[in-house]
Amino acid sequence: MMFECWQLKQLFEEGNDVNIFVLMKRTFDTEEKISIVNGKINEEGAEFIINPYDEYAIEEAIQVRDKHGGEVTVVTVGSEEAEKELRTALAMGCDKAVLINIDDDVEEQDQYTTAKVLAEYLKDKNPDLILAGNVAIDGGSGQVGPRVAELLGIPYVTTITKLDIADGGKVTVVRDVEGDEEIIETSLPLLVTAQQGLNEPRYPSLPGIMKAKKKPLDELELDDLDLDEEDVEAKTKTIEVFLPPKREAGKILQGEIADQVKELVQLLRSEAKVV
Amino acid sequence: MARKVLTLAEVRDGSLRNVSFEAIAAAKTIAEGGEVVSVLVGDQVQAHANELIYRGADRVVVIEHPNLKFYTSDGYSQALKAVIDKEQPEGIVFGHTALGKDLSPKLAIKLDAGLISDVIAVEEAGGNIVFTRPIYSGKAFEKKIVTDGIIFATVRPNNIAPLERDESRSGSVEALAVEIKDLRAIVKEVVRKTAEGVDLTEAKVIVAGGRGVKSAEGFKPLKELAEVLGGAVGASRGACDAGYCDYSLQIGQTGKVVTPDLYIACGISGAIQHLAGMSNSKVIVAINKDPEANIFKVADYGIVGDLFEVVPLLTEEFKKLKVHS
């Protein structure tokens, strides 16, 4: 008895479909000028973007799906405005998007809150692979990915620069450890967080943008997740936000280069006292 | 209120990382007179225990196991959870290093706790332990407190001054036996890519190159300067994108955030992306051919000139200084 080649291929692919989720954050573009109004970062008229590290996660998710089959769902915890970034992710190639809006229900939020909400959403979705950025450029805590993995009881690897999924769910990951590389073997289900260098995120194509408009984008609230405000109450609190003292432009040295160099060394030694 | 505070010591290439001592200093502030217990985790690390006492720890707990030779979140969290269960601390401090960043959120979940990451200062104020940390890629700062549960924080290397080393200090060193098993992710191999030791985030001096370095070969004079100063070499995104160096050297909004005592920017224009990663350095020197380059706006000292002329001269000058001192 012989299988036709295409039948075998189809069997294989169906058996290997990967159920993929990407955890995304809409962030303030920190390349913008930052000011403080009423004790908070002024968001008026600011540019918002997909957190750059999450773009790597989205790109990797799409590549894994295109190679192994499956579906990519991009999830965010945020306000209604995050719909724009979710649509961008759909335009890049994600299949579905979910916006979990808890702003009306939860006043004080921190990483504990976000992770609890995401884990609660994911727990009955049978994720094979969850991807996230290794850190968000606004809050900069890098906690949410590992927290979600731990809440779901699955392993995680952070700051990855390469991901290989073999048949049968064996996974080889390259992890960036302060510039060195660790080659790690693990298995699905798995959560990974993306480091720069993982891939080159694509720009949404025009057909992609058109298609994205028709792709499903669900909006959920705390009630839909069977969570109460007390379950996700923040454990930490921000009591003050401030800007660093403005750096004054310093001294541009003058004269022959060789003399400038001598002067610089003297200044570093006697004035700045750093060498 | 006196608290018992645990710190995690980190060993790298056979020696304790400085951030281990900085964590002890932060823990002292949090402890408010209580006990600071440092935890040493690994395979054959006991020899470092006394040094932690000299640096301010009151006690050291050592957990050794062959499965702890390489860091894994599963292995290390089993070790740390065992100490925490035994010691019942009210505070925990890790370094905000690759290891600390990876491990701390997992433990925070196990302890049902909050976590304040990437702290650059800690103080007691108004009855609270207040943590300062950079946000928005270092363009702003926030002060945070823990409102519920254990006080758990990670401290950014090179920001909190360690306590003075004192060899007359003594304290007990205890071994704790913990079974480390069921590792779900295994480190098969470690590929060293960073050169000769000095870690970017912990370096006191960084010599960084941008597009102006023009090639991989062009980094050579920068490496020589860094070597003389006992520092590390970094790069701007432009230099990394151009393929002159590895992304592991990138400093900026994406890449590493560094706060050395001395930052020497060579052929770096000073894009906002780059400034986000280095503008909190204590002293900044800029070397650039373009007098209009943005980097001069944040530099304490600037030389307008060709880096290939200036940098070797600078290296020579520092060499002379070393001979004389």
Coordinates of C-alpha atoms in Angstrom, one line a residue:
Chain A
M1 CA 0.0 0.0 0.0
M2 CA 1.3 3.4 -0.9
F3 CA 0.4 6.8 0.1
E4 CA 0.4 9.5 -2.5
C5 CA 3.0 12.0 -1.7
W6 CA 0.5 14.8 -1.2
Q7 CA -1.5 12.7 1.2
L8 CA 1.5 11.9 3.4
K9 CA 2.4 15.6 3.4
Q10 CA -1.1 16.6 4.4
L11 CA -1.1 14.0 7.2
F12 CA 2.2 15.3 8.5
E13 CA 1.2 18.9 8.4
E14 CA -2.1 18.4 10.1
G15 CA -0.4 16.6 12.9
N16 CA 2.1 19.4 13.4
D17 CA -0.2 22.4 13.4
V18 CA 1.2 24.9 15.9
N19 CA -1.1 26.9 18.0
I20 CA 0.8 30.1 18.4
F21 CA 0.1 33.2 20.6
V22 CA 2.0 36.5 20.6
L23 CA 1.9 38.8 23.6
M24 CA 2.0 42.3 22.3
K25 CA 2.3 45.7 23.9
R26 CA 1.4 49.1 22.5
T27 CA 4.1 51.5 23.6
F28 CA 5.0 55.1 23.5
D29 CA 7.7 55.6 20.9
T30 CA 10.6 56.5 23.2
E31 CA 12.4 58.1 20.3
E32 CA 9.9 60.9 20.8
K33 CA 10.5 63.8 23.2
I34 CA 9.2 63.0 26.7
S35 CA 7.6 65.5 29.0
I36 CA 5.6 65.3 32.2
V37 CA 2.2 66.8 32.8
N38 CA 0.4 66.4 36.2
G39 CA 2.9 63.9 37.4
K40 CA 2.5 61.6 34.4
I41 CA 4.2 61.1 31.1
N42 CA 2.5 63.3 28.6
E43 CA 0.9 61.1 26.0
E44 CA -0.9 64.0 24.2
G45 CA -0.1 63.8 20.5
A46 CA 2.6 61.2 21.1
E47 CA 3.4 58.5 18.6
F48 CA 2.5 55.0 19.6
I49 CA 4.0 51.9 18.2
I50 CA 4.2 48.1 18.6
N51 CA 6.9 47.5 21.2
P52 CA 10.0 46.9 18.9
Y53 CA 10.9 43.6 20.7
D54 CA 7.3 42.4 20.1
E55 CA 7.7 43.0 16.4
Y56 CA 10.4 40.3 16.4
A57 CA 8.0 38.0 18.3
I58 CA 5.3 38.6 15.7
E59 CA 7.6 38.0 12.8
E60 CA 8.9 34.8 14.3
A61 CA 5.3 33.6 15.0
I62 CA 4.4 34.2 11.4
Q63 CA 7.5 32.3 10.1
V64 CA 6.8 29.3 12.4
R65 CA 3.2 29.1 11.2
D66 CA 4.3 29.4 7.6
K67 CA 6.7 26.6 8.1
H68 CA 4.8 24.2 10.3
G69 CA 1.2 25.2 9.8
G70 CA -1.1 26.5 12.5
E71 CA -2.5 29.8 13.5
V72 CA -1.2 33.0 15.1
T73 CA -3.3 34.9 17.6
V74 CA -1.9 38.2 18.8
V75 CA -3.1 39.3 22.3
T76 CA -2.7 42.5 24.1
V77 CA -3.8 43.9 27.5
G78 CA -4.5 47.6 26.9
S79 CA -6.9 50.3 26.0
E80 CA -9.1 50.6 23.0
E81 CA -6.4 52.6 21.2
A82 CA -4.3 49.4 21.0
E83 CA -6.7 48.2 18.2
K84 CA -4.5 50.1 15.8
E85 CA -1.4 48.1 16.7
L86 CA -3.3 44.9 16.7
R87 CA -4.5 45.7 13.1
T88 CA -0.9 46.3 12.2
A89 CA 0.0 42.8 13.6
L90 CA -2.8 41.3 11.5
A91 CA -1.6 43.2 8.5
M92 CA 1.9 41.7 9.0
G93 CA 0.2 38.3 8.9
C94 CA -1.2 37.2 12.2
D95 CA -4.6 35.4 11.9
K96 CA -6.5 36.7 14.8
A97 CA -6.3 39.4 17.4
V98 CA -7.6 39.8 21.0
L99 CA -7.8 43.0 22.9
I100 CA -8.2 42.6 26.7
N101 CA -9.4 45.9 28.0
I102 CA -9.3 46.1 31.8
D103 CA -8.9 49.9 32.1
D104 CA -12.5 50.4 33.3
D105 CA -12.2 47.6 35.9
V106 CA -8.7 47.9 37.4
E107 CA -7.2 51.1 38.6
E108 CA -3.8 50.1 39.8
Q109 CA -2.0 47.8 37.3
D110 CA 1.5 46.4 37.3
Q111 CA 3.2 43.4 35.7
Y112 CA 1.5 41.1 38.2
T113 CA -1.8 42.3 36.9
T114 CA -1.0 42.0 33.2
A115 CA 0.5 38.5 33.6
K116 CA -2.5 37.2 35.6
V117 CA -4.9 38.5 32.9
L118 CA -3.0 37.0 30.0
A119 CA -2.5 33.6 31.8
E120 CA -6.2 33.5 32.6
Y121 CA -7.0 34.1 28.9
L122 CA -4.5 31.6 27.7
K123 CA -5.1 28.7 30.2
D124 CA -7.8 27.0 28.2
K125 CA -6.5 27.8 24.7
N126 CA -3.9 25.0 24.6
P127 CA -1.0 27.1 23.3
D128 CA 1.9 25.2 21.8
L129 CA 4.1 28.3 21.5
I130 CA 3.8 31.7 23.0
L131 CA 6.1 34.5 21.9
A132 CA 6.7 37.9 23.5
G133 CA 9.2 40.7 23.4
N134 CA 11.9 40.3 26.0
V135 CA 11.2 43.8 27.4
A136 CA 8.9 46.7 26.6
I137 CA 10.8 49.9 25.9
D138 CA 8.4 52.0 28.0
G139 CA 8.1 50.2 31.3
G140 CA 11.3 48.2 30.8
S141 CA 10.6 45.5 33.4
G142 CA 10.7 42.4 31.2
Q143 CA 8.6 40.4 33.6
V144 CA 5.4 39.6 31.9
G145 CA 6.6 36.8 29.6
P146 CA 8.3 34.6 32.3
R147 CA 5.4 35.3 34.7
V148 CA 2.8 34.1 32.2
A149 CA 4.8 30.9 31.5
E150 CA 5.1 30.2 35.2
L151 CA 1.4 30.8 35.7
L152 CA 0.7 28.3 32.9
G153 CA 3.2 25.8 34.2
I154 CA 5.2 25.7 30.9
P155 CA 9.0 26.3 30.4
Y156 CA 10.3 29.5 29.0
V157 CA 13.5 30.8 27.4
T158 CA 14.2 34.6 27.4
T159 CA 16.1 36.8 25.0
I160 CA 16.3 34.3 22.1
T161 CA 18.0 34.9 18.8
K162 CA 17.1 31.7 17.1
L163 CA 14.3 29.2 17.2
D164 CA 14.1 25.8 15.6
I165 CA 11.2 23.5 16.1
A166 CA 11.7 19.9 15.0
D167 CA 9.0 17.2 14.3
G168 CA 7.6 15.9 17.5
G169 CA 7.9 19.2 19.4
K170 CA 11.6 19.2 20.2
V171 CA 12.9 22.7 20.2
T172 CA 16.4 24.1 19.9
V173 CA 16.8 27.7 21.0
V174 CA 19.8 30.1 20.9
R175 CA 19.7 32.5 23.8
D176 CA 21.6 35.7 24.1
V177 CA 23.2 36.0 27.5
E178 CA 24.9 39.4 27.7
G179 CA 26.6 38.8 24.4
D180 CA 27.4 35.2 24.8
E181 CA 25.2 32.4 23.3
E182 CA 23.6 29.5 25.0
I183 CA 22.3 26.6 22.9
I184 CA 19.3 25.3 24.7
E185 CA 17.2 22.2 24.2
T186 CA 13.6 22.2 25.3
S187 CA 10.2 21.2 24.0
L188 CA 6.7 22.4 23.3
P189 CA 4.6 23.9 24.9
L190 CA 7.0 26.7 25.4
L191 CA 7.2 30.5 25.9
V192 CA 10.0 32.4 24.4
T193 CA 10.9 36.1 24.5
A194 CA 12.5 37.7 21.5
Q195 CA 15.8 39.5 21.5
Q196 CA 17.1 41.7 18.7
G197 CA 18.7 39.7 15.9
L198 CA 16.0 37.0 16.0
N199 CA 14.8 38.1 12.6
E200 CA 14.0 41.1 10.4
P201 CA 10.4 42.1 11.0
R202 CA 8.4 42.6 7.8
Y203 CA 6.5 45.7 7.0
P204 CA 2.8 45.2 6.4
S205 CA 2.1 44.9 2.7
L206 CA -0.8 46.8 1.1
P207 CA -2.8 43.5 0.5
G208 CA -1.9 42.6 4.0
I209 CA -3.5 45.8 5.3
M210 CA -6.6 45.2 3.2
K211 CA -6.9 41.6 4.5
A212 CA -6.3 42.7 8.1
K213 CA -9.5 44.8 8.1
K214 CA -11.5 41.5 7.7
K215 CA -9.6 39.4 10.2
P216 CA -11.3 38.8 13.6
L217 CA -10.4 41.2 16.4
D218 CA -12.2 40.2 19.7
E219 CA -12.5 42.5 22.6
L220 CA -12.7 41.1 26.1
E221 CA -13.1 42.6 29.6
L222 CA -12.2 41.3 33.0
D223 CA -15.7 39.8 33.4
D224 CA -15.2 37.6 30.3
L225 CA -12.2 36.1 31.9
D226 CA -13.9 35.1 35.1
L227 CA -11.6 37.4 37.1
D228 CA -12.4 39.9 39.8
E229 CA -10.5 43.1 40.4
E230 CA -9.0 41.7 43.6
D231 CA -7.5 38.8 41.7
V232 CA -5.3 41.1 39.6
E233 CA -4.7 43.9 42.0
A234 CA -1.2 45.4 41.6
K235 CA 1.5 44.6 44.2
T236 CA 3.6 47.7 43.5
K237 CA 2.8 51.3 43.0
T238 CA 4.4 54.2 41.2
I239 CA 4.6 57.2 43.5
E240 CA 6.5 59.6 41.3
V241 CA 7.6 60.2 37.8
F242 CA 10.4 62.6 36.9
L243 CA 12.8 63.6 34.2
P244 CA 16.5 63.3 34.5
P245 CA 18.5 66.5 35.0
K246 CA 19.1 68.1 31.6
R247 CA 22.6 67.4 30.3
E248 CA 24.4 70.5 29.4
A249 CA 26.5 70.5 26.3
G250 CA 30.1 70.3 27.4
K251 CA 33.4 71.6 26.3
I252 CA 34.5 71.3 22.7
L253 CA 38.3 71.3 22.7
Q254 CA 40.3 73.5 20.4
G255 CA 43.7 73.6 18.8
E256 CA 45.9 70.9 17.3
I257 CA 44.5 67.4 17.6
A258 CA 47.6 66.2 19.5
D259 CA 47.2 69.0 22.0
Q260 CA 43.4 68.4 22.3
V261 CA 44.2 64.8 23.1
K262 CA 46.6 65.8 25.9
E263 CA 44.1 68.3 27.3
L264 CA 41.4 65.7 27.2
V265 CA 43.4 63.2 29.2
Q266 CA 44.2 65.9 31.7
L267 CA 40.6 66.9 32.1
L268 CA 39.4 63.3 32.5
R269 CA 42.0 62.9 35.2
S270 CA 41.8 66.1 37.2
E271 CA 38.4 67.6 36.4
A272 CA 36.1 64.6 35.8
K273 CA 38.3 62.3 37.9
V274 CA 37.3 59.2 36.0
V275 CA 40.7 57.8 35.0
Chain B
M1 CA 11.2 47.9 60.7
A2 CA 14.0 45.4 60.6
R3 CA 13.7 42.9 57.8
K4 CA 15.5 39.8 56.8
V5 CA 16.6 40.2 53.2
L6 CA 18.1 37.6 50.8
T7 CA 20.4 38.4 48.0
L8 CA 21.6 36.2 45.1
A9 CA 25.3 36.2 44.4
E10 CA 26.4 35.6 40.9
V11 CA 29.6 33.8 39.8
R12 CA 30.9 34.3 36.3
D13 CA 34.1 32.9 34.9
G14 CA 35.1 31.8 38.4
S15 CA 34.7 35.1 40.2
L16 CA 31.9 36.9 41.9
R17 CA 30.3 39.6 39.8
N18 CA 30.3 43.1 41.3
V19 CA 26.5 43.2 41.1
S20 CA 26.5 40.6 43.9
F21 CA 28.1 43.2 46.2
E22 CA 25.8 46.0 45.0
A23 CA 22.8 43.7 45.8
I24 CA 24.1 43.3 49.3
A25 CA 24.3 47.1 49.7
A26 CA 20.7 47.5 48.4
A27 CA 19.6 44.7 50.8
K28 CA 21.2 46.6 53.7
T29 CA 19.0 49.6 53.0
I30 CA 15.9 47.4 52.7
A31 CA 16.8 45.4 55.8
E32 CA 16.8 48.6 58.0
G33 CA 19.0 46.9 60.6
G34 CA 17.8 43.4 59.9
E35 CA 19.8 40.5 58.6
V36 CA 21.2 40.2 55.1
V37 CA 21.7 36.6 53.8
S38 CA 23.5 36.0 50.6
V39 CA 22.7 32.9 48.6
L40 CA 25.4 31.3 46.4
V41 CA 24.1 28.9 43.9
G42 CA 26.1 26.7 41.4
D43 CA 28.4 23.8 41.1
Q44 CA 31.5 24.3 43.4
V45 CA 31.0 27.9 44.4
Q46 CA 31.5 27.6 48.2
A47 CA 34.9 29.2 48.0
H48 CA 33.3 32.6 47.3
A49 CA 31.2 32.6 50.5
N50 CA 33.7 34.6 52.7
E51 CA 34.0 37.3 50.2
L52 CA 30.3 37.9 50.5
I53 CA 30.7 38.3 54.2
Y54 CA 33.5 40.8 53.7
R55 CA 31.2 42.7 51.4
G56 CA 28.4 43.0 54.0
A57 CA 26.4 39.8 54.1
D58 CA 25.7 38.6 57.6
R59 CA 25.3 35.0 56.6
V60 CA 25.8 32.9 53.4
V61 CA 23.7 30.0 52.3
V62 CA 25.4 27.8 49.7
I63 CA 23.5 25.4 47.4
E64 CA 25.6 23.2 45.2
H65 CA 24.4 20.6 42.8
P66 CA 25.7 19.3 39.4
N67 CA 22.5 20.4 37.8
L68 CA 23.2 24.0 38.8
K69 CA 26.4 24.1 36.8
F70 CA 24.6 26.1 34.1
Y71 CA 21.9 28.5 34.9
T72 CA 18.4 27.3 34.1
S73 CA 15.2 28.9 35.4
D74 CA 13.9 25.6 36.6
G75 CA 17.1 24.6 38.4
Y76 CA 17.8 27.9 40.0
S77 CA 14.1 28.5 41.0
Q78 CA 14.1 25.2 42.9
A79 CA 17.3 26.2 44.7
L80 CA 16.0 29.7 45.6
K81 CA 12.6 28.5 46.5
A82 CA 14.1 26.1 49.0
V83 CA 16.1 28.9 50.7
I84 CA 13.2 31.2 50.7
D85 CA 10.9 28.6 52.3
K86 CA 13.5 27.9 55.0
E87 CA 14.5 31.6 55.7
Q88 CA 11.2 33.3 55.2
P89 CA 12.7 36.6 54.2
E90 CA 10.8 39.9 53.9
G91 CA 12.9 41.1 51.1
I92 CA 14.9 39.7 48.1
V93 CA 17.4 41.4 45.9
F94 CA 18.9 40.1 42.6
G95 CA 21.1 41.7 40.0
H96 CA 19.3 42.9 37.0
T97 CA 21.5 40.7 34.9
A98 CA 20.6 38.1 32.2
L99 CA 20.2 35.6 35.1
G100 CA 18.3 37.9 37.4
K101 CA 16.0 39.1 34.7
D102 CA 15.2 35.6 33.7
L103 CA 14.8 34.1 37.2
S104 CA 13.1 36.9 39.2
P105 CA 9.6 36.9 37.5
K106 CA 9.3 33.1 37.9
L107 CA 10.1 33.4 41.6
A108 CA 7.7 36.3 41.9
I109 CA 4.9 34.1 40.7
K110 CA 5.9 31.3 43.0
L111 CA 5.8 33.8 45.9
D112 CA 2.6 35.5 44.6
A113 CA 4.6 38.7 44.8
G114 CA 5.3 42.0 43.0
L115 CA 8.7 42.7 41.6
I116 CA 10.4 46.0 41.0
S117 CA 13.0 45.5 38.2
D118 CA 16.0 47.4 37.0
V119 CA 16.4 49.5 40.1
I120 CA 19.2 52.2 40.2
A121 CA 18.6 53.6 43.7
V122 CA 16.9 52.5 46.9
E123 CA 16.2 54.5 50.0
E124 CA 14.0 54.6 53.0
A125 CA 11.5 57.5 52.8
G126 CA 8.4 58.3 54.7
G127 CA 8.2 54.8 56.2
N128 CA 8.5 53.1 52.7
I129 CA 11.4 51.5 50.9
V130 CA 11.4 53.6 47.7
F131 CA 13.0 52.3 44.5
T132 CA 14.1 54.5 41.6
R133 CA 14.2 53.0 38.2
P134 CA 14.5 54.3 34.6
I135 CA 11.5 54.1 32.3
Y136 CA 11.0 55.1 28.6
S137 CA 14.5 53.9 27.8
G138 CA 16.1 56.0 30.4
K139 CA 14.4 59.2 29.3
A140 CA 12.4 59.4 32.5
F141 CA 12.5 57.8 36.0
E142 CA 9.9 56.5 38.3
K143 CA 9.8 55.9 42.1
K144 CA 8.1 52.8 43.1
I145 CA 7.1 51.1 46.3
V146 CA 5.8 47.6 47.1
T147 CA 2.2 47.7 48.4
D148 CA 1.6 44.1 49.1
G149 CA 3.8 41.1 50.1
I150 CA 7.5 40.5 49.9
I151 CA 9.8 43.4 48.8
F152 CA 11.4 42.0 45.7
A153 CA 13.7 44.0 43.4
T154 CA 16.5 43.6 40.8
V155 CA 19.3 46.1 40.8
R156 CA 21.0 47.4 37.6
P157 CA 24.7 46.7 37.7
N158 CA 27.0 49.7 38.3
N159 CA 24.5 52.0 40.0
I160 CA 24.4 51.2 43.7
A161 CA 27.7 51.6 45.5
P162 CA 28.9 48.4 47.2
L163 CA 29.9 48.6 50.8
E164 CA 33.5 48.9 51.7
R165 CA 35.3 45.5 51.8
D166 CA 36.0 44.6 55.4
E167 CA 38.1 41.4 56.0
S168 CA 37.5 41.6 59.8
R169 CA 33.8 40.8 59.3
S170 CA 32.7 37.3 60.0
G171 CA 29.5 35.3 59.6
S172 CA 28.3 31.8 59.2
V173 CA 28.4 29.9 55.9
E174 CA 25.8 27.1 55.7
A175 CA 25.3 24.5 53.0
L176 CA 21.7 23.6 52.1
A177 CA 21.1 20.4 50.3
V178 CA 18.4 20.7 47.6
E179 CA 17.4 18.1 45.0
I180 CA 17.5 19.8 41.6
K181 CA 15.6 17.8 39.1
D182 CA 13.1 17.8 36.1
L183 CA 14.9 20.6 34.1
R184 CA 12.7 21.3 31.2
A185 CA 15.2 23.3 29.3
I186 CA 18.8 22.1 29.1
V187 CA 21.8 24.2 28.2
K188 CA 23.7 22.1 25.6
E189 CA 26.5 24.5 24.9
V190 CA 27.7 28.0 25.8
V191 CA 29.3 29.9 22.9
R192 CA 31.6 32.7 24.1
K193 CA 31.2 35.7 21.8
T194 CA 32.2 38.5 24.1
A195 CA 35.9 39.1 24.1
E196 CA 38.2 39.1 27.1
G197 CA 36.0 39.4 30.1
V198 CA 34.7 42.9 30.6
D199 CA 31.0 42.9 30.4
L200 CA 29.4 45.9 28.8
T201 CA 26.7 46.5 31.5
E202 CA 29.3 46.3 34.2
A203 CA 32.2 48.1 32.5
K204 CA 33.5 51.3 34.1
V205 CA 34.8 52.5 30.8
I206 CA 33.2 52.0 27.4
V207 CA 34.7 52.9 24.1
A208 CA 31.9 52.8 21.5
G209 CA 32.0 53.0 17.7
G210 CA 29.4 54.1 15.2
R211 CA 29.1 54.3 11.4
G212 CA 32.2 56.5 11.4
V213 CA 34.3 53.4 12.2
K214 CA 33.6 52.3 8.6
S215 CA 34.4 48.6 8.9
A216 CA 34.9 45.7 11.2
E217 CA 38.6 46.4 11.0
G218 CA 38.0 50.0 12.0
F219 CA 37.1 48.8 15.5
K220 CA 40.7 47.8 16.2
P221 CA 41.9 51.1 17.5
L222 CA 38.8 51.3 19.7
K223 CA 39.6 47.9 21.2
E224 CA 43.2 49.0 21.9
L225 CA 41.9 52.1 23.7
A226 CA 39.4 50.0 25.7
E227 CA 42.2 47.6 26.6
V228 CA 44.4 50.3 28.0
L229 CA 41.5 51.6 30.1
G230 CA 40.4 48.2 31.2
G231 CA 37.1 48.9 29.5
A232 CA 34.7 47.3 27.0
V233 CA 33.9 48.0 23.4
G234 CA 30.3 48.9 22.4
A235 CA 28.6 50.1 19.3
S236 CA 25.7 52.1 17.9
R237 CA 22.9 50.5 16.0
G238 CA 24.3 52.0 12.8
A239 CA 27.5 50.1 13.2
C240 CA 25.7 46.8 14.0
D241 CA 23.3 47.2 11.1
A242 CA 26.2 47.9 8.8
G243 CA 27.7 44.6 9.9
Y244 CA 30.8 46.1 11.5
C245 CA 30.2 44.3 14.7
D246 CA 27.9 41.8 16.5
Y247 CA 24.5 42.9 17.8
S248 CA 25.6 41.9 21.3
L249 CA 27.7 45.1 21.4
Q250 CA 24.7 47.4 20.6
I251 CA 24.0 50.1 23.0
G252 CA 20.7 52.0 22.7
Q253 CA 16.9 51.8 23.0
T254 CA 17.2 48.4 21.4
G255 CA 20.3 46.9 22.7
K256 CA 22.0 47.4 26.1
V257 CA 21.6 50.3 28.4
V258 CA 24.8 51.3 30.1
T259 CA 26.0 53.7 32.8
P260 CA 29.8 53.6 32.9
D261 CA 31.9 56.2 34.6
L262 CA 33.4 57.1 31.2
Y263 CA 31.8 56.7 27.8
I264 CA 33.9 57.5 24.7
A265 CA 31.7 57.8 21.6
C266 CA 33.8 57.5 18.4
G267 CA 32.2 58.3 15.1
I268 CA 28.7 58.1 16.6
S269 CA 26.3 60.7 15.4
G270 CA 24.1 60.5 18.5
A271 CA 20.7 59.4 17.2
I272 CA 18.0 59.3 19.9
Q273 CA 18.0 55.5 19.7
H274 CA 21.6 55.5 20.8
L275 CA 21.4 58.3 23.4
A276 CA 18.7 56.3 25.1
G277 CA 21.2 53.6 26.0
M278 CA 24.1 55.8 27.2
S279 CA 23.1 59.3 28.2
N280 CA 23.1 58.5 31.9
S281 CA 26.8 57.7 31.8
K282 CA 28.8 59.7 34.3
V283 CA 31.2 61.4 31.8
I284 CA 30.7 61.3 28.1
V285 CA 33.5 62.1 25.5
A286 CA 32.6 62.5 21.9
I287 CA 35.0 62.2 19.0
N288 CA 33.4 63.0 15.6
K289 CA 34.4 64.7 12.3
D290 CA 31.1 66.5 12.1
P291 CA 30.9 69.5 14.5
E292 CA 27.1 69.5 14.2
A293 CA 26.8 65.9 15.3
N294 CA 24.1 65.4 17.9
I295 CA 26.4 63.5 20.2
F296 CA 28.2 66.8 21.1
K297 CA 25.0 68.0 22.8
V298 CA 25.2 65.4 25.5
A299 CA 29.0 65.1 25.7
D300 CA 31.0 66.6 28.5
Y301 CA 34.1 66.9 26.3
G302 CA 34.3 66.8 22.6
I303 CA 37.0 66.6 20.0
V304 CA 36.1 67.5 16.4
G305 CA 38.3 65.3 14.4
D306 CA 38.9 62.0 12.6
L307 CA 38.6 59.1 15.1
F308 CA 41.4 57.2 13.3
E309 CA 43.7 60.1 14.2
V310 CA 42.4 60.9 17.6
V311 CA 41.8 57.4 19.1
P312 CA 45.4 56.1 18.6
L313 CA 46.8 59.3 20.1
L314 CA 44.4 58.9 23.0
T315 CA 45.6 55.4 23.6
E316 CA 49.2 56.5 23.6
E317 CA 48.5 59.3 26.0
F318 CA 46.7 56.9 28.4
K319 CA 49.6 54.5 28.1
K320 CA 52.0 57.2 29.2
L321 CA 49.7 58.0 32.1
K322 CA 49.8 54.4 33.2
V323 CA 53.6 54.3 33.1
H324 CA 53.8 57.4 35.3
S325 CA 51.3 56.4 37.9

